XYZ file of C-alpha atoms in Angstrom:
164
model
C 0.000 0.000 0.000
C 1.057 3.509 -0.964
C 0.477 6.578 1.341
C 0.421 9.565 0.420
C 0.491 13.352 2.045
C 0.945 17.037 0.474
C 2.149 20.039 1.912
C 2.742 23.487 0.960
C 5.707 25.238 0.659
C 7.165 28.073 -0.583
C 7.875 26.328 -3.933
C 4.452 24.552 -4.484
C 2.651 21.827 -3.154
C 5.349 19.115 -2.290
C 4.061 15.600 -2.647
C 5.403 12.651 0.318
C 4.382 9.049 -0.633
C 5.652 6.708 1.285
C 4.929 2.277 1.827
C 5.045 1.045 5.549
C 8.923 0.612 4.892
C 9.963 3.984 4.416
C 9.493 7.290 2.058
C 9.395 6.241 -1.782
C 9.241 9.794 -3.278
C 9.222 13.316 -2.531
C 8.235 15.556 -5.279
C 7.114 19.423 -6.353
C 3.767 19.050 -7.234
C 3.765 22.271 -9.923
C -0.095 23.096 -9.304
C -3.664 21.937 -7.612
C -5.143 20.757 -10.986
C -2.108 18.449 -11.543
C -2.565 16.881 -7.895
C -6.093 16.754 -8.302
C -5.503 14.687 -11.985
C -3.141 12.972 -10.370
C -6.240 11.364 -8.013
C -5.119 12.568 -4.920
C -7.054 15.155 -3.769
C -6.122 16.100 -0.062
C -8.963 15.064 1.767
C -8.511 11.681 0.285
C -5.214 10.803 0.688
C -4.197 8.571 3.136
C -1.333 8.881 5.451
C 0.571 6.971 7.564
C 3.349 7.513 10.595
C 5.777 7.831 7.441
C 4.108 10.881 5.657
C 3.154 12.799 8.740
C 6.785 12.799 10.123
C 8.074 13.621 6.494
C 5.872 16.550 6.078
C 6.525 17.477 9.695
C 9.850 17.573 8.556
C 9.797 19.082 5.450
C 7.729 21.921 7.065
C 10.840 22.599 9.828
C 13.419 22.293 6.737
C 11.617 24.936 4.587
C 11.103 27.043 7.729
C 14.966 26.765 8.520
C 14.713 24.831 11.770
C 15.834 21.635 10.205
C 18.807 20.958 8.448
C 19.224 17.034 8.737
C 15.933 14.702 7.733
C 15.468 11.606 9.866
C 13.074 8.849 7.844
C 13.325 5.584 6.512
C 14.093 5.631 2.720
C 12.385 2.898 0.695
C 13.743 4.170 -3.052
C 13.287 1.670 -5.212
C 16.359 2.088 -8.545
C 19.538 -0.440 -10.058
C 22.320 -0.795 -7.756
C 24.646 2.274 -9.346
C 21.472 4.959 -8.941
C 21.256 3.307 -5.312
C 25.402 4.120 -4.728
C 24.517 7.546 -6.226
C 22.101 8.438 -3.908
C 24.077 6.884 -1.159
C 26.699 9.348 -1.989
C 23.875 12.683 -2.230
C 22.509 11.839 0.936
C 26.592 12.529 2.115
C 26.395 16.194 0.654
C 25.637 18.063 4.200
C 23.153 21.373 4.344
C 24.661 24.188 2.696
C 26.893 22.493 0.359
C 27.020 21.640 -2.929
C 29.201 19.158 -4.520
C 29.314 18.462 -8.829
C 28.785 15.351 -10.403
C 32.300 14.324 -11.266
C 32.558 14.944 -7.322
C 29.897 12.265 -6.931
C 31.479 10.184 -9.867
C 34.397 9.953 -7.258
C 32.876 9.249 -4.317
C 31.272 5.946 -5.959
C 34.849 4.749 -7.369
C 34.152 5.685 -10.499
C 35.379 9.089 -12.174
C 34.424 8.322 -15.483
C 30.583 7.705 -14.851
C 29.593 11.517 -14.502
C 27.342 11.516 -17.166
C 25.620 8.203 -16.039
C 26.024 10.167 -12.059
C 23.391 12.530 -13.513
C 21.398 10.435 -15.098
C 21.054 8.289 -11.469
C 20.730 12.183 -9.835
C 17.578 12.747 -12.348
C 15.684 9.791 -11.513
C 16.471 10.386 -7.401
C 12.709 9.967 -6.666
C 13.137 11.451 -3.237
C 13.480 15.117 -3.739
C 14.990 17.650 -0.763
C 15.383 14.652 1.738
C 17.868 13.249 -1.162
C 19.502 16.165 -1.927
C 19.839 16.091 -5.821
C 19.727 20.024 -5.501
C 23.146 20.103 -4.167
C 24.525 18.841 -7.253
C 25.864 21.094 -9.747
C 28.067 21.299 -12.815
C 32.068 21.585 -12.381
C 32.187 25.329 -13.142
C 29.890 26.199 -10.335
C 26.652 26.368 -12.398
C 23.214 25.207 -12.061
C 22.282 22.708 -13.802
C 18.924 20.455 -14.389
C 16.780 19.921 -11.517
C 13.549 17.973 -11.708
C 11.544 20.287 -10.057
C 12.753 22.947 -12.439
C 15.934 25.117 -11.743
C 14.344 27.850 -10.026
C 13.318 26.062 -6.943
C 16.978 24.503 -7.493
C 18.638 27.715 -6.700
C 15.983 28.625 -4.252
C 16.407 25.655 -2.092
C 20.490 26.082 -2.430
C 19.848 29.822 -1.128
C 17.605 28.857 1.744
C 20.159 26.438 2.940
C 22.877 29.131 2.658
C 24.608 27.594 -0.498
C 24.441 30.782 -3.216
C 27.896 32.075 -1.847
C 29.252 28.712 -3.294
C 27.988 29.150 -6.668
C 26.857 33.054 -7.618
Protein backbone atom coordinates (compact mmCIF):
# COMPACT_ATOMS: atom_id res chain seq x y z
CA UNK A 1 0.00 0.00 0.00
CA UNK A 2 1.06 3.51 -0.96
CA UNK A 3 0.48 6.58 1.34
CA UNK A 4 0.42 9.57 0.42
CA UNK A 5 0.49 13.35 2.05
CA UNK A 6 0.94 17.04 0.47
CA UNK A 7 2.15 20.04 1.91
CA UNK A 8 2.74 23.49 0.96
CA UNK A 9 5.71 25.24 0.66
CA UNK A 10 7.17 28.07 -0.58
CA UNK A 11 7.88 26.33 -3.93
CA UNK A 12 4.45 24.55 -4.48
CA UNK A 13 2.65 21.83 -3.15
CA UNK A 14 5.35 19.11 -2.29
CA UNK A 15 4.06 15.60 -2.65
CA UNK A 16 5.40 12.65 0.32
CA UNK A 17 4.38 9.05 -0.63
CA UNK A 18 5.65 6.71 1.28
CA UNK A 19 4.93 2.28 1.83
CA UNK A 20 5.05 1.05 5.55
CA UNK A 21 8.92 0.61 4.89
CA UNK A 22 9.96 3.98 4.42
CA UNK A 23 9.49 7.29 2.06
CA UNK A 24 9.40 6.24 -1.78
CA UNK A 25 9.24 9.79 -3.28
CA UNK A 26 9.22 13.32 -2.53
CA UNK A 27 8.24 15.56 -5.28
CA UNK A 28 7.11 19.42 -6.35
CA UNK A 29 3.77 19.05 -7.23
CA UNK A 30 3.76 22.27 -9.92
CA UNK A 31 -0.10 23.10 -9.30
CA UNK A 32 -3.66 21.94 -7.61
CA UNK A 33 -5.14 20.76 -10.99
CA UNK A 34 -2.11 18.45 -11.54
CA UNK A 35 -2.56 16.88 -7.89
CA UNK A 36 -6.09 16.75 -8.30
CA UNK A 37 -5.50 14.69 -11.98
CA UNK A 38 -3.14 12.97 -10.37
CA UNK A 39 -6.24 11.36 -8.01
CA UNK A 40 -5.12 12.57 -4.92
CA UNK A 41 -7.05 15.16 -3.77
CA UNK A 42 -6.12 16.10 -0.06
CA UNK A 43 -8.96 15.06 1.77
CA UNK A 44 -8.51 11.68 0.29
CA UNK A 45 -5.21 10.80 0.69
CA UNK A 46 -4.20 8.57 3.14
CA UNK A 47 -1.33 8.88 5.45
CA UNK A 48 0.57 6.97 7.56
CA UNK A 49 3.35 7.51 10.59
CA UNK A 50 5.78 7.83 7.44
CA UNK A 51 4.11 10.88 5.66
CA UNK A 52 3.15 12.80 8.74
CA UNK A 53 6.78 12.80 10.12
CA UNK A 54 8.07 13.62 6.49
CA UNK A 55 5.87 16.55 6.08
CA UNK A 56 6.53 17.48 9.69
CA UNK A 57 9.85 17.57 8.56
CA UNK A 58 9.80 19.08 5.45
CA UNK A 59 7.73 21.92 7.06
CA UNK A 60 10.84 22.60 9.83
CA UNK A 61 13.42 22.29 6.74
CA UNK A 62 11.62 24.94 4.59
CA UNK A 63 11.10 27.04 7.73
CA UNK A 64 14.97 26.76 8.52
CA UNK A 65 14.71 24.83 11.77
CA UNK A 66 15.83 21.64 10.20
CA UNK A 67 18.81 20.96 8.45
CA UNK A 68 19.22 17.03 8.74
CA UNK A 69 15.93 14.70 7.73
CA UNK A 70 15.47 11.61 9.87
CA UNK A 71 13.07 8.85 7.84
CA UNK A 72 13.32 5.58 6.51
CA UNK A 73 14.09 5.63 2.72
CA UNK A 74 12.38 2.90 0.70
CA UNK A 75 13.74 4.17 -3.05
CA UNK A 76 13.29 1.67 -5.21
CA UNK A 77 16.36 2.09 -8.55
CA UNK A 78 19.54 -0.44 -10.06
CA UNK A 79 22.32 -0.79 -7.76
CA UNK A 80 24.65 2.27 -9.35
CA UNK A 81 21.47 4.96 -8.94
CA UNK A 82 21.26 3.31 -5.31
CA UNK A 83 25.40 4.12 -4.73
CA UNK A 84 24.52 7.55 -6.23
CA UNK A 85 22.10 8.44 -3.91
CA UNK A 86 24.08 6.88 -1.16
CA UNK A 87 26.70 9.35 -1.99
CA UNK A 88 23.88 12.68 -2.23
CA UNK A 89 22.51 11.84 0.94
CA UNK A 90 26.59 12.53 2.11
CA UNK A 91 26.40 16.19 0.65
CA UNK A 92 25.64 18.06 4.20
CA UNK A 93 23.15 21.37 4.34
CA UNK A 94 24.66 24.19 2.70
CA UNK A 95 26.89 22.49 0.36
CA UNK A 96 27.02 21.64 -2.93
CA UNK A 97 29.20 19.16 -4.52
CA UNK A 98 29.31 18.46 -8.83
CA UNK A 99 28.78 15.35 -10.40
CA UNK A 100 32.30 14.32 -11.27
CA UNK A 101 32.56 14.94 -7.32
CA UNK A 102 29.90 12.26 -6.93
CA UNK A 103 31.48 10.18 -9.87
CA UNK A 104 34.40 9.95 -7.26
CA UNK A 105 32.88 9.25 -4.32
CA UNK A 106 31.27 5.95 -5.96
CA UNK A 107 34.85 4.75 -7.37
CA UNK A 108 34.15 5.68 -10.50
CA UNK A 109 35.38 9.09 -12.17
CA UNK A 110 34.42 8.32 -15.48
CA UNK A 111 30.58 7.71 -14.85
CA UNK A 112 29.59 11.52 -14.50
CA UNK A 113 27.34 11.52 -17.17
CA UNK A 114 25.62 8.20 -16.04
CA UNK A 115 26.02 10.17 -12.06
CA UNK A 116 23.39 12.53 -13.51
CA UNK A 117 21.40 10.44 -15.10
CA UNK A 118 21.05 8.29 -11.47
CA UNK A 119 20.73 12.18 -9.83
CA UNK A 120 17.58 12.75 -12.35
CA UNK A 121 15.68 9.79 -11.51
CA UNK A 122 16.47 10.39 -7.40
CA UNK A 123 12.71 9.97 -6.67
CA UNK A 124 13.14 11.45 -3.24
CA UNK A 125 13.48 15.12 -3.74
CA UNK A 126 14.99 17.65 -0.76
CA UNK A 127 15.38 14.65 1.74
CA UNK A 128 17.87 13.25 -1.16
CA UNK A 129 19.50 16.16 -1.93
CA UNK A 130 19.84 16.09 -5.82
CA UNK A 131 19.73 20.02 -5.50
CA UNK A 132 23.15 20.10 -4.17
CA UNK A 133 24.52 18.84 -7.25
CA UNK A 134 25.86 21.09 -9.75
CA UNK A 135 28.07 21.30 -12.81
CA UNK A 136 32.07 21.59 -12.38
CA UNK A 137 32.19 25.33 -13.14
CA UNK A 138 29.89 26.20 -10.33
CA UNK A 139 26.65 26.37 -12.40
CA UNK A 140 23.21 25.21 -12.06
CA UNK A 141 22.28 22.71 -13.80
CA UNK A 142 18.92 20.46 -14.39
CA UNK A 143 16.78 19.92 -11.52
CA UNK A 144 13.55 17.97 -11.71
CA UNK A 145 11.54 20.29 -10.06
CA UNK A 146 12.75 22.95 -12.44
CA UNK A 147 15.93 25.12 -11.74
CA UNK A 148 14.34 27.85 -10.03
CA UNK A 149 13.32 26.06 -6.94
CA UNK A 150 16.98 24.50 -7.49
CA UNK A 151 18.64 27.71 -6.70
CA UNK A 152 15.98 28.63 -4.25
CA UNK A 153 16.41 25.66 -2.09
CA UNK A 154 20.49 26.08 -2.43
CA UNK A 155 19.85 29.82 -1.13
CA UNK A 156 17.60 28.86 1.74
CA UNK A 157 20.16 26.44 2.94
CA UNK A 158 22.88 29.13 2.66
CA UNK A 159 24.61 27.59 -0.50
CA UNK A 160 24.44 30.78 -3.22
CA UNK A 161 27.90 32.08 -1.85
CA UNK A 162 29.25 28.71 -3.29
CA UNK A 163 27.99 29.15 -6.67
CA UNK A 164 26.86 33.05 -7.62
Amino acid sequence: MIYTASIKSPQGLVEVCANNKGVTSIAFINDDANLLAAGVKEAEQQTNDITTEACRQLAAYFNKKLKDFDLPLDHKGTAFQQRVWAALLQVQYGDTASYLDIAKTIGNPKAVRAVGMANGRNPIAIVVPCHRIIGSNKTLTGYAGGLSRKQYLLNLEGAQGVLW
